[in-house]
Coordinates of C-alpha atoms in Angstrom, one line a residue:
X3 CA 110.3 112.1 81.0
X4 CA 112.5 112.5 84.6
X5 CA 112.6 109.3 86.8
X6 CA 114.1 108.4 90.0
X7 CA 114.5 104.4 89.9
X8 CA 116.7 104.6 93.0
X9 CA 115.8 102.6 95.8
X10 CA 115.2 102.6 99.1
X11 CA 114.3 99.1 100.0
X12 CA 114.3 96.3 96.8
X13 CA 112.3 93.2 98.0
X14 CA 112.3 90.3 95.9
X15 CA 111.6 86.7 96.5
X16 CA 114.5 84.6 96.1
X17 CA 115.1 82.2 93.0
X18 CA 114.1 78.5 93.9
X19 CA 115.0 75.4 92.0
X20 CA 111.8 75.2 90.5
X21 CA 108.1 76.7 90.8
X22 CA 109.1 80.6 90.7
X23 CA 106.2 81.0 87.4
X24 CA 103.8 79.3 89.7
X25 CA 100.3 80.0 89.2
X26 CA 100.0 80.4 92.9
X27 CA 102.6 82.8 93.5
X28 CA 101.0 85.8 91.5
X29 CA 97.3 84.7 91.3
X30 CA 94.3 86.7 91.8
X31 CA 91.6 84.6 94.3
X32 CA 88.1 85.7 94.3
X33 CA 86.7 84.4 97.7
X34 CA 82.7 82.9 97.4
X35 CA 81.1 83.0 100.1
X36 CA 78.7 80.5 99.3
X37 CA 75.6 81.4 101.2
X38 CA 75.6 85.2 99.6
X39 CA 76.4 84.7 96.1
X40 CA 73.6 83.4 94.4
X41 CA 70.7 81.4 94.8
X42 CA 69.2 78.6 92.3
X43 CA 66.4 77.4 93.9
X44 CA 64.5 80.2 95.6
X45 CA 65.2 79.4 99.2
X46 CA 66.8 82.1 100.1
X47 CA 70.6 80.9 100.3
X48 CA 73.5 80.7 97.9
X49 CA 73.9 77.8 97.0
X50 CA 76.8 75.5 94.4
X51 CA 74.8 75.7 91.4
X52 CA 74.3 79.1 91.2
X53 CA 77.9 79.9 92.2
X54 CA 78.8 77.2 89.3
X55 CA 75.9 79.2 86.7
X56 CA 78.0 82.6 87.5
X57 CA 81.1 81.3 87.0
X58 CA 81.9 83.6 83.6
X59 CA 81.2 86.4 85.2
X60 CA 84.1 85.6 87.6
X61 CA 86.0 84.5 84.5
X62 CA 85.2 87.5 82.8
X63 CA 86.1 89.9 85.5
X64 CA 89.7 88.0 85.3
X65 CA 90.2 86.2 88.7
X66 CA 92.3 83.0 88.6
X67 CA 90.7 81.3 90.5
X68 CA 87.9 81.2 93.5
X69 CA 87.8 80.2 96.8
X70 CA 84.4 78.4 98.4
X71 CA 84.2 79.1 101.9
X72 CA 82.5 75.5 103.4
X73 CA 79.5 73.8 102.3
X74 CA 79.9 70.5 103.8
X75 CA 77.1 69.2 105.7
X76 CA 76.5 71.2 108.5
X77 CA 73.9 72.5 111.4
X78 CA 74.8 76.0 110.1
X79 CA 75.9 77.3 113.9
X80 CA 78.3 79.1 112.4
X81 CA 77.6 79.1 108.7
X82 CA 78.9 76.3 107.9
X83 CA 82.4 76.4 109.9
X84 CA 80.6 73.4 112.4
X85 CA 81.3 70.6 110.0
X86 CA 78.9 67.8 110.5
X87 CA 80.7 65.5 107.3
X88 CA 83.4 66.6 105.7
X89 CA 82.6 64.4 102.8
X90 CA 79.0 65.1 101.9
X91 CA 77.6 68.7 100.9
X92 CA 74.4 69.8 102.9
X93 CA 71.1 70.0 101.4
X94 CA 71.4 73.7 101.7
X95 CA 74.0 74.2 99.2
X96 CA 73.2 70.8 96.7
X97 CA 74.9 67.7 96.9
X98 CA 78.2 66.4 95.8
X99 CA 77.0 66.6 92.1
X100 CA 76.9 70.0 91.8
X101 CA 80.5 70.2 93.6
X102 CA 82.0 68.0 91.1
X103 CA 80.0 70.3 88.3
X104 CA 81.7 73.4 90.0
X105 CA 84.8 72.1 89.4
X106 CA 84.7 70.7 86.2
X107 CA 83.3 73.7 85.0
X108 CA 85.3 76.2 86.4
X109 CA 88.3 74.5 85.1
X110 CA 87.0 74.4 81.8
X111 CA 86.2 78.4 81.9
X112 CA 90.2 78.2 83.3
X113 CA 89.6 79.0 86.9
X114 CA 90.7 76.5 89.6
X115 CA 89.0 76.0 92.6
X116 CA 90.0 76.1 96.2
X117 CA 87.6 74.9 98.9
X118 CA 87.8 75.1 102.6
X119 CA 89.1 72.7 105.1
X120 CA 87.8 72.9 108.6
X121 CA 90.5 71.0 111.1
X122 CA 90.7 73.0 114.2
X123 CA 86.9 71.6 115.7
X124 CA 84.5 69.6 114.1
X125 CA 80.2 70.4 114.6
X126 CA 79.2 68.5 117.7
X127 CA 76.8 66.6 115.0
X128 CA 79.9 65.1 113.7
X129 CA 79.9 61.6 114.3
X130 CA 83.2 61.8 116.1
X131 CA 81.6 63.7 118.9
X132 CA 78.5 62.2 119.3
X133 CA 80.4 59.0 120.2
X134 CA 82.6 60.7 122.7
X135 CA 79.4 61.8 124.7
X136 CA 78.5 58.7 125.0
X137 CA 82.1 57.2 126.1
X138 CA 83.5 57.0 129.3
X139 CA 86.3 59.5 130.8
X140 CA 89.4 58.2 129.3
X141 CA 87.6 56.5 126.7
X142 CA 88.7 56.2 123.3
X143 CA 86.0 58.3 121.9
X144 CA 86.6 60.9 124.1
X145 CA 90.5 60.8 123.1
X146 CA 89.9 62.5 119.4
X147 CA 88.6 65.8 121.5
X148 CA 90.2 68.0 124.6
X149 CA 87.9 65.7 127.5
X150 CA 89.0 67.2 131.1
X151 CA 87.4 67.2 134.6
X152 CA 86.7 70.5 136.0
X153 CA 88.4 72.2 138.9
X154 CA 86.5 72.6 142.2
X155 CA 85.1 70.5 144.9
X156 CA 83.1 68.8 142.8
X157 CA 84.5 69.8 139.1
X158 CA 82.1 72.2 139.1
X159 CA 84.7 75.0 137.4
X160 CA 86.2 74.7 133.7
X161 CA 89.3 73.2 133.3
X162 CA 91.2 76.5 133.0
X163 CA 90.6 80.1 132.6
X164 CA 90.3 79.7 128.4
X165 CA 87.7 81.9 127.2
X166 CA 85.5 81.2 123.3
X167 CA 86.5 83.7 120.6
X168 CA 83.0 84.3 120.2
X169 CA 82.8 85.0 124.5
X170 CA 82.3 83.3 127.7
X171 CA 84.2 80.3 128.6
X172 CA 85.9 77.8 126.2
X173 CA 84.4 74.9 127.7
X174 CA 81.2 73.2 128.4
X175 CA 80.2 70.7 130.7
X176 CA 78.8 67.1 130.0
X177 CA 76.3 64.7 131.3
X178 CA 73.7 67.3 132.4
X179 CA 76.7 69.5 134.6
X180 CA 78.0 66.6 136.2
X181 CA 80.5 65.3 133.9
X182 CA 83.8 66.2 132.4
X183 CA 84.2 69.2 130.5
X184 CA 85.1 69.5 126.8
X185 CA 86.9 72.6 125.0
X186 CA 85.7 74.8 122.1
X187 CA 87.7 77.8 121.5
X188 CA 84.7 78.8 119.1
X189 CA 81.0 77.8 119.9
X190 CA 80.0 75.3 121.9
X191 CA 78.7 73.4 118.8
X192 CA 82.3 73.4 117.6
X193 CA 84.5 70.6 119.8
X194 CA 88.4 70.7 119.4
X195 CA 89.6 67.5 118.0
X196 CA 92.7 66.8 120.1
X197 CA 95.8 66.8 116.8
X198 CA 98.0 64.9 119.1
X199 CA 95.6 61.8 118.6
X200 CA 97.0 59.8 115.5
X201 CA 93.2 59.2 114.5
X202 CA 92.3 62.5 113.8
X203 CA 95.3 63.4 111.4
X204 CA 94.5 60.3 109.3
X205 CA 91.2 61.1 109.0
X206 CA 91.9 64.5 107.8
X207 CA 94.2 62.9 105.2
X208 CA 91.8 61.0 104.1
X209 CA 89.6 63.4 104.0
X210 CA 92.1 65.7 101.7
X211 CA 92.8 63.0 99.3
X212 CA 88.5 62.6 99.3
X213 CA 88.8 66.6 97.6
X214 CA 91.7 66.7 95.9
X215 CA 90.7 63.3 93.8
X216 CA 87.8 65.2 92.9
X217 CA 89.6 67.5 91.3
X218 CA 90.2 70.5 93.7
X219 CA 93.1 73.2 93.2
X220 CA 93.9 73.4 97.1
X221 CA 92.8 74.0 100.6
X222 CA 92.0 77.1 102.9
X223 CA 92.8 75.8 106.2
X224 CA 90.7 77.3 108.3
X225 CA 92.2 78.8 111.9
X226 CA 95.4 76.9 110.3
X227 CA 97.1 78.6 113.3
X228 CA 94.7 76.2 115.7
X229 CA 94.9 72.7 116.1
X230 CA 97.9 72.4 118.6
X231 CA 97.6 72.9 122.5
X232 CA 100.2 74.1 125.1
X233 CA 100.4 70.9 127.2
X234 CA 99.0 70.7 130.2
X235 CA 96.7 73.6 128.9
X236 CA 98.4 76.4 131.3
X237 CA 95.9 79.2 132.5
X238 CA 96.6 82.7 130.5
X239 CA 95.8 85.2 133.5
X240 CA 93.7 87.8 132.4
X241 CA 90.4 88.5 130.2
X242 CA 89.1 89.7 127.2
X243 CA 92.0 86.9 125.4
X244 CA 89.9 87.3 121.9
X245 CA 92.0 90.8 122.0
X246 CA 95.0 88.9 122.3
X247 CA 95.1 87.2 119.1
X248 CA 97.6 87.9 116.3
X249 CA 99.1 89.9 119.3
X250 CA 101.0 87.7 121.1
X251 CA 101.1 83.5 121.0
X252 CA 98.7 81.7 123.2
X253 CA 98.6 78.5 124.6
X254 CA 96.0 77.7 122.2
X255 CA 96.7 79.3 119.2
X256 CA 100.2 79.9 117.1
X257 CA 101.7 77.1 119.2
X258 CA 105.0 75.8 117.0
X259 CA 103.5 72.5 116.5
X260 CA 101.0 73.2 114.4
X261 CA 104.0 73.2 111.3
X262 CA 104.5 69.6 112.2
X263 CA 100.5 69.0 110.6
X264 CA 101.3 71.1 107.7
X265 CA 104.2 69.8 106.7
X266 CA 102.2 66.4 106.4
X267 CA 99.8 68.7 104.3
X268 CA 102.3 69.7 101.6
X269 CA 104.5 66.5 101.1
X270 CA 100.8 65.1 100.3
X271 CA 99.5 67.8 98.0
X272 CA 103.0 67.2 96.4
X273 CA 102.1 63.8 95.5
X274 CA 99.0 65.5 93.6
X275 CA 100.0 67.0 89.8
X276 CA 98.9 70.5 88.8
X277 CA 100.7 72.4 91.8
X278 CA 97.5 71.7 94.6
X279 CA 97.8 74.2 97.1
X280 CA 97.7 74.9 101.0
X281 CA 96.2 78.5 102.1
X282 CA 96.9 79.5 105.9
X283 CA 94.4 81.1 107.8
X284 CA 96.6 82.4 110.6
X285 CA 96.8 84.8 112.9
X286 CA 100.0 85.4 114.6
X287 CA 101.6 87.9 116.8
X288 CA 104.2 89.2 113.6
X289 CA 105.2 88.6 110.0
X290 CA 107.9 86.9 110.8
X291 CA 105.9 84.1 112.8
X292 CA 103.4 84.3 109.8
X293 CA 106.0 83.2 107.4
X294 CA 106.8 79.9 109.4
X295 CA 103.4 79.0 107.5
X296 CA 105.1 79.2 104.2
X297 CA 108.5 77.7 104.7
X298 CA 109.7 75.4 101.6
X299 CA 108.1 72.7 102.9
X300 CA 104.8 74.2 104.5
X301 CA 101.7 75.7 103.0
X302 CA 102.1 77.8 100.2
X303 CA 100.6 80.6 101.7
X304 CA 99.1 82.7 103.9
X305 CA 96.4 85.6 104.8
X306 CA 98.0 88.4 105.2
X307 CA 95.8 90.2 108.5
X308 CA 98.4 92.7 108.8
X309 CA 97.7 94.5 105.4
X310 CA 94.0 94.0 105.8
X311 CA 93.9 95.8 109.5
X312 CA 96.6 98.6 108.3
X313 CA 94.7 101.7 108.7
X314 CA 94.3 104.3 105.7
X315 CA 97.7 106.0 106.8
X316 CA 100.8 106.3 104.2
X317 CA 103.7 105.7 107.1
X318 CA 102.1 102.4 108.7
X319 CA 101.1 101.0 105.0
X320 CA 104.6 101.1 103.8
X321 CA 105.7 99.5 107.1
X322 CA 103.1 96.6 106.8
X323 CA 103.9 96.4 103.1
X324 CA 107.9 96.2 103.7
X325 CA 107.9 93.8 106.3
X326 CA 105.1 91.7 104.5
X327 CA 107.7 91.3 101.9
X328 CA 110.6 90.8 103.7
X329 CA 109.3 88.0 106.0
X330 CA 107.9 85.8 103.2
X331 CA 110.7 86.6 100.7
X332 CA 112.9 85.3 103.2
X333 CA 111.3 81.8 103.2
X334 CA 111.3 81.7 98.7
X335 CA 107.2 82.3 99.5
X336 CA 104.8 85.2 97.9
X337 CA 103.4 88.0 99.8
X338 CA 99.2 88.1 99.8
X339 CA 97.2 91.3 100.1
X340 CA 93.6 91.0 101.1
X341 CA 91.3 93.8 102.5
X342 CA 88.3 92.3 103.3
X343 CA 86.7 89.3 104.0
X344 CA 83.6 87.2 105.6
X345 CA 84.5 87.7 108.9
X346 CA 85.6 92.1 108.8
X347 CA 84.3 94.3 108.4
X348 CA 84.2 95.3 104.4
X349 CA 87.2 97.8 103.8
X350 CA 84.9 100.7 101.6
X351 CA 83.3 101.4 105.5
X352 CA 86.9 100.9 107.4
X353 CA 88.2 103.6 105.5
X354 CA 85.4 105.7 106.5
X355 CA 82.4 104.9 104.6
X356 CA 80.2 107.1 101.8
X357 CA 82.3 109.0 99.4
X358 CA 85.4 109.2 101.1
X359 CA 85.4 105.2 101.5
X360 CA 84.0 104.5 98.3
X361 CA 87.4 106.5 97.2
X362 CA 89.9 105.1 99.4
X363 CA 89.0 101.9 98.7
X364 CA 89.2 101.7 95.2
X365 CA 93.0 103.5 95.5
X366 CA 93.7 100.6 98.0
X367 CA 92.5 98.4 95.3
X368 CA 94.6 99.5 93.0
X369 CA 97.8 99.4 95.6
X370 CA 96.8 95.8 96.2
X371 CA 96.7 94.6 92.1
X372 CA 100.1 96.3 91.9
X373 CA 101.9 94.7 94.8
X374 CA 104.4 91.5 94.3
X375 CA 102.5 88.6 95.1
X376 CA 99.1 87.2 95.2
X377 CA 96.1 89.2 96.3
X378 CA 92.5 88.1 97.3
X379 CA 88.9 89.7 96.4
X380 CA 86.3 89.3 98.3
X381 CA 82.8 89.0 96.8
X382 CA 81.2 92.1 96.1
X383 CA 84.2 94.3 97.2
X384 CA 84.8 94.6 92.9
X385 CA 81.2 96.6 93.3
X386 CA 82.4 98.7 96.2
X387 CA 79.6 97.3 98.4
X388 CA 79.8 98.9 102.0
X389 CA 79.2 96.9 105.1
X390 CA 75.4 96.8 106.2
X391 CA 75.4 98.2 109.8
X392 CA 71.2 98.3 110.2
X393 CA 70.5 94.7 110.1
X394 CA 67.9 94.2 112.7
X395 CA 68.4 91.8 115.2
X396 CA 65.9 89.7 114.7
X397 CA 67.5 88.6 111.4
X398 CA 71.4 88.3 112.9
X399 CA 72.8 84.9 112.6
X400 CA 76.5 85.6 113.9
X401 CA 76.9 83.4 117.0
X402 CA 79.1 86.0 118.3
X403 CA 76.7 88.4 118.5
X404 CA 74.6 86.6 120.6
X405 CA 77.6 85.9 123.1
X406 CA 79.6 89.0 125.5
X407 CA 83.4 89.2 125.6
X408 CA 84.3 88.0 122.4
X409 CA 84.7 89.0 118.5
X410 CA 82.3 92.1 118.7
X411 CA 79.6 89.6 116.8
X412 CA 79.1 92.2 113.2
X413 CA 80.5 89.7 110.9
X414 CA 76.3 89.3 109.3
X415 CA 77.0 93.0 108.0
X416 CA 79.4 91.6 105.2
X417 CA 77.7 88.8 104.5
X418 CA 74.5 90.0 103.0
X419 CA 74.0 88.8 99.6
X420 CA 75.7 90.6 96.8
X421 CA 73.4 92.0 94.0
X422 CA 73.5 91.3 90.9
X423 CA 70.5 93.3 88.8
X424 CA 67.3 95.1 88.7
X425 CA 65.9 98.0 91.3
X426 CA 64.6 95.5 94.0
X427 CA 65.7 93.0 96.2
X428 CA 66.7 90.3 96.1
X429 CA 68.4 91.7 92.7
X430 CA 68.8 88.8 91.2
X431 CA 70.4 87.0 93.8
X432 CA 67.8 84.1 93.1
X433 CA 64.1 83.4 92.5
X434 CA 62.7 84.6 95.9
X435 CA 64.3 86.6 99.1
X436 CA 67.7 86.5 100.6
X437 CA 68.3 85.4 104.1
X438 CA 69.7 88.7 105.1
X439 CA 68.1 91.7 103.6
X440 CA 69.9 93.9 101.3
X441 CA 69.6 97.5 101.6
X442 CA 67.1 99.7 99.2
X443 CA 69.7 101.5 97.4
X444 CA 72.4 98.6 96.2
X445 CA 70.5 98.7 93.4
X446 CA 72.8 101.3 91.4
X447 CA 75.6 98.8 93.2
X448 CA 74.7 95.8 91.2
X449 CA 76.6 94.2 88.7
X450 CA 74.2 94.9 85.8
X451 CA 74.2 98.3 86.8
X452 CA 77.7 99.1 87.0
X453 CA 78.6 96.9 83.7
X454 CA 79.8 99.1 81.0
X455 CA 79.8 102.7 83.1
X456 CA 83.6 103.2 82.9
X457 CA 83.8 105.2 86.0
X458 CA 82.2 102.0 88.3
X459 CA 84.4 100.1 90.3
X460 CA 83.4 96.6 88.8
X461 CA 85.0 98.3 85.6
X462 CA 87.9 99.5 87.3
X463 CA 88.3 96.1 88.7
X464 CA 88.1 94.7 85.6
X465 CA 90.5 96.8 83.6
X466 CA 93.4 96.4 86.4
X467 CA 92.9 92.4 86.3
X468 CA 93.4 93.0 82.6
X469 CA 96.2 95.2 83.1
X470 CA 97.8 92.8 85.7
X471 CA 97.6 89.8 83.3
X472 CA 98.7 92.0 80.3
X473 CA 102.3 93.8 82.2
X474 CA 104.8 91.6 82.4
X475 CA 106.2 93.9 86.1
X476 CA 103.0 92.9 87.6
X477 CA 102.1 89.8 89.7
X478 CA 104.9 88.3 91.7
X479 CA 108.6 90.1 91.6
X480 CA 110.6 92.9 92.5
X481 CA 109.8 96.2 93.5
X482 CA 111.5 98.9 95.0
X483 CA 110.0 102.3 96.9
X484 CA 110.4 105.8 95.0
X485 CA 112.1 108.6 96.5
X486 CA 110.5 111.8 93.8
X487 CA 107.2 112.1 95.6
X488 CA 106.1 114.1 98.4
X489 CA 105.4 112.7 101.9
X490 CA 102.3 110.9 102.5
X491 CA 102.6 109.6 98.9
X492 CA 103.2 106.0 98.8
X493 CA 105.2 105.6 95.0
X494 CA 107.1 102.1 93.6
X495 CA 108.6 101.1 90.6
X496 CA 107.9 97.3 89.4
X497 CA 109.5 96.0 85.9
X498 CA 107.9 98.8 83.4
X499 CA 105.4 100.1 85.8
X500 CA 104.8 102.7 88.5
X501 CA 102.5 103.0 91.2
X502 CA 102.1 106.1 93.1
X503 CA 99.0 106.9 96.2
X504 CA 98.3 109.9 97.3
X505 CA 97.1 109.1 100.5
X506 CA 96.0 112.7 101.5
X507 CA 92.8 114.5 101.8
X508 CA 94.1 117.3 99.0
X509 CA 95.8 116.8 95.9
X510 CA 99.4 116.6 95.3
X511 CA 101.2 117.7 92.3
X512 CA 104.1 114.9 90.9
X513 CA 106.7 114.7 88.2
X514 CA 104.8 112.6 85.6
X515 CA 106.5 109.7 86.0
X516 CA 105.2 107.6 82.5
X517 CA 102.5 107.3 80.6
X518 CA 98.7 106.3 82.9
X519 CA 97.0 103.0 82.3
X520 CA 94.7 103.5 84.8
X521 CA 93.5 105.7 87.4
X522 CA 90.9 106.0 90.2
X523 CA 89.8 109.4 89.5
X524 CA 90.5 112.0 86.7
X525 CA 94.1 113.2 86.4
X526 CA 94.8 117.0 85.3
X527 CA 98.3 117.3 83.7
X528 CA 100.4 120.5 83.1
X529 CA 103.6 120.4 81.0
X530 CA 105.8 117.0 82.6
X531 CA 103.8 117.8 85.9
X532 CA 100.2 115.9 87.0
X533 CA 98.1 116.8 89.9
X534 CA 96.9 113.8 91.7
X535 CA 93.9 113.9 93.7
X536 CA 92.8 113.5 96.8
X537 CA 93.1 109.6 97.8
X538 CA 93.5 108.6 94.3
X539 CA 95.9 105.3 93.1
X540 CA 97.1 105.5 89.6
X541 CA 98.8 103.1 87.2
X542 CA 102.0 104.2 85.3
X543 CA 103.5 102.3 82.5
X544 CA 107.3 103.2 81.7
X545 CA 108.4 102.8 78.1

């Protein structure tokens, strides 16, 4: 069949002395938001035992690893990202034996396990912070955090104009309102650690070793762009600072000093066998700055938020893909691709919701899984779950919902527990209810309802992940854009493979590039041409 494989641009990670076939360069990693995945004990909250019992589903789905959100001891002021004890499991989620059992069962099934680590801040219930509150100004316990005197005649004003990501000032005053202020870039219950203090670095090295010794395969580093603050903690000089995150370097985010921390962690990870990895949750203003986090002596991967936030537009998608591959390739790292996670509106809804949003989400999934590098799947996206946009205020728990001028406070909508089976809530999530109410129509989207239906989103993901393993041209490696397609159609070649995505709201006609092996909608062929339906993606195998 006629083919045009002349590349407009070609990106391939440069060869490296070792590690080019490392598992993390091509892995599909499934994010488990623990409290919303599976509940084993009937308290309405997902737990580690529930997650362990559902691991066979993920092995059958075809993913390579799981990433678990925090399950550490925590008051749960921010869904577990306020950690009181990094070496203990919160009773909500089980105990340390449950964590050990999960890791061992995952390994038995051929799955690797990545856990969250939260190094930018602790809980205000952490033993260190409790000690700091009882310490004097300038004392050793306070030096582990950022305590400062206030401004104004009586110290009544915050030390600078920094705002919390969740809204309001990033400072809270201690001692009944007449003492020092402490920094918290998130909720007041999450005081920021002072990484200039060597005690902090030593403690986290010990924490990482604790979990590596238990057998985990790596860490997703929460707020990997945080930890280091600009000298003198300078004012920013404007409001609505949350809107600047990822758009520019801020005195509290994406400071160059964070890279020394990540280099030290890479040395620690490399001292263990089995290719343990670090994954940066880093908001950086450009693809080039994001690539700094994955230089050969730093972390292994960084989440590609530029791809996640890209609108449904062929030109913008191509621009983001090119920039991502070029920047990560320049440092020898694989690109990563992600469409949803526990902090953003689910992409089915972001892409327009309803039938159109579902159609676009299915097509975007095939695009993502065909691109070079590693991909992340957020629990429930393989079911085509939409965002829950009508949660009653009384059940909301996102701390940003209760504060102004920060994030939009809508994170609860993507955290609703997923449906497994049955026609009524909680749809097999657990023996009783669920901590957030599930929509009445989710029975049709459950794992049981979609299993075996060749038209379902679940079977689309299963087929795509099986093909991704079978076809040698997928995963990490080269790609080249094709020129034999209409405008607003994305088409690229990989060894023995072609992906075509029609982003338009109407069908287009293409020259058949190969043998179709997977499509998000039925295709019509006439001779050597194919009619590609609106907002459809197709995988083609070349003979």
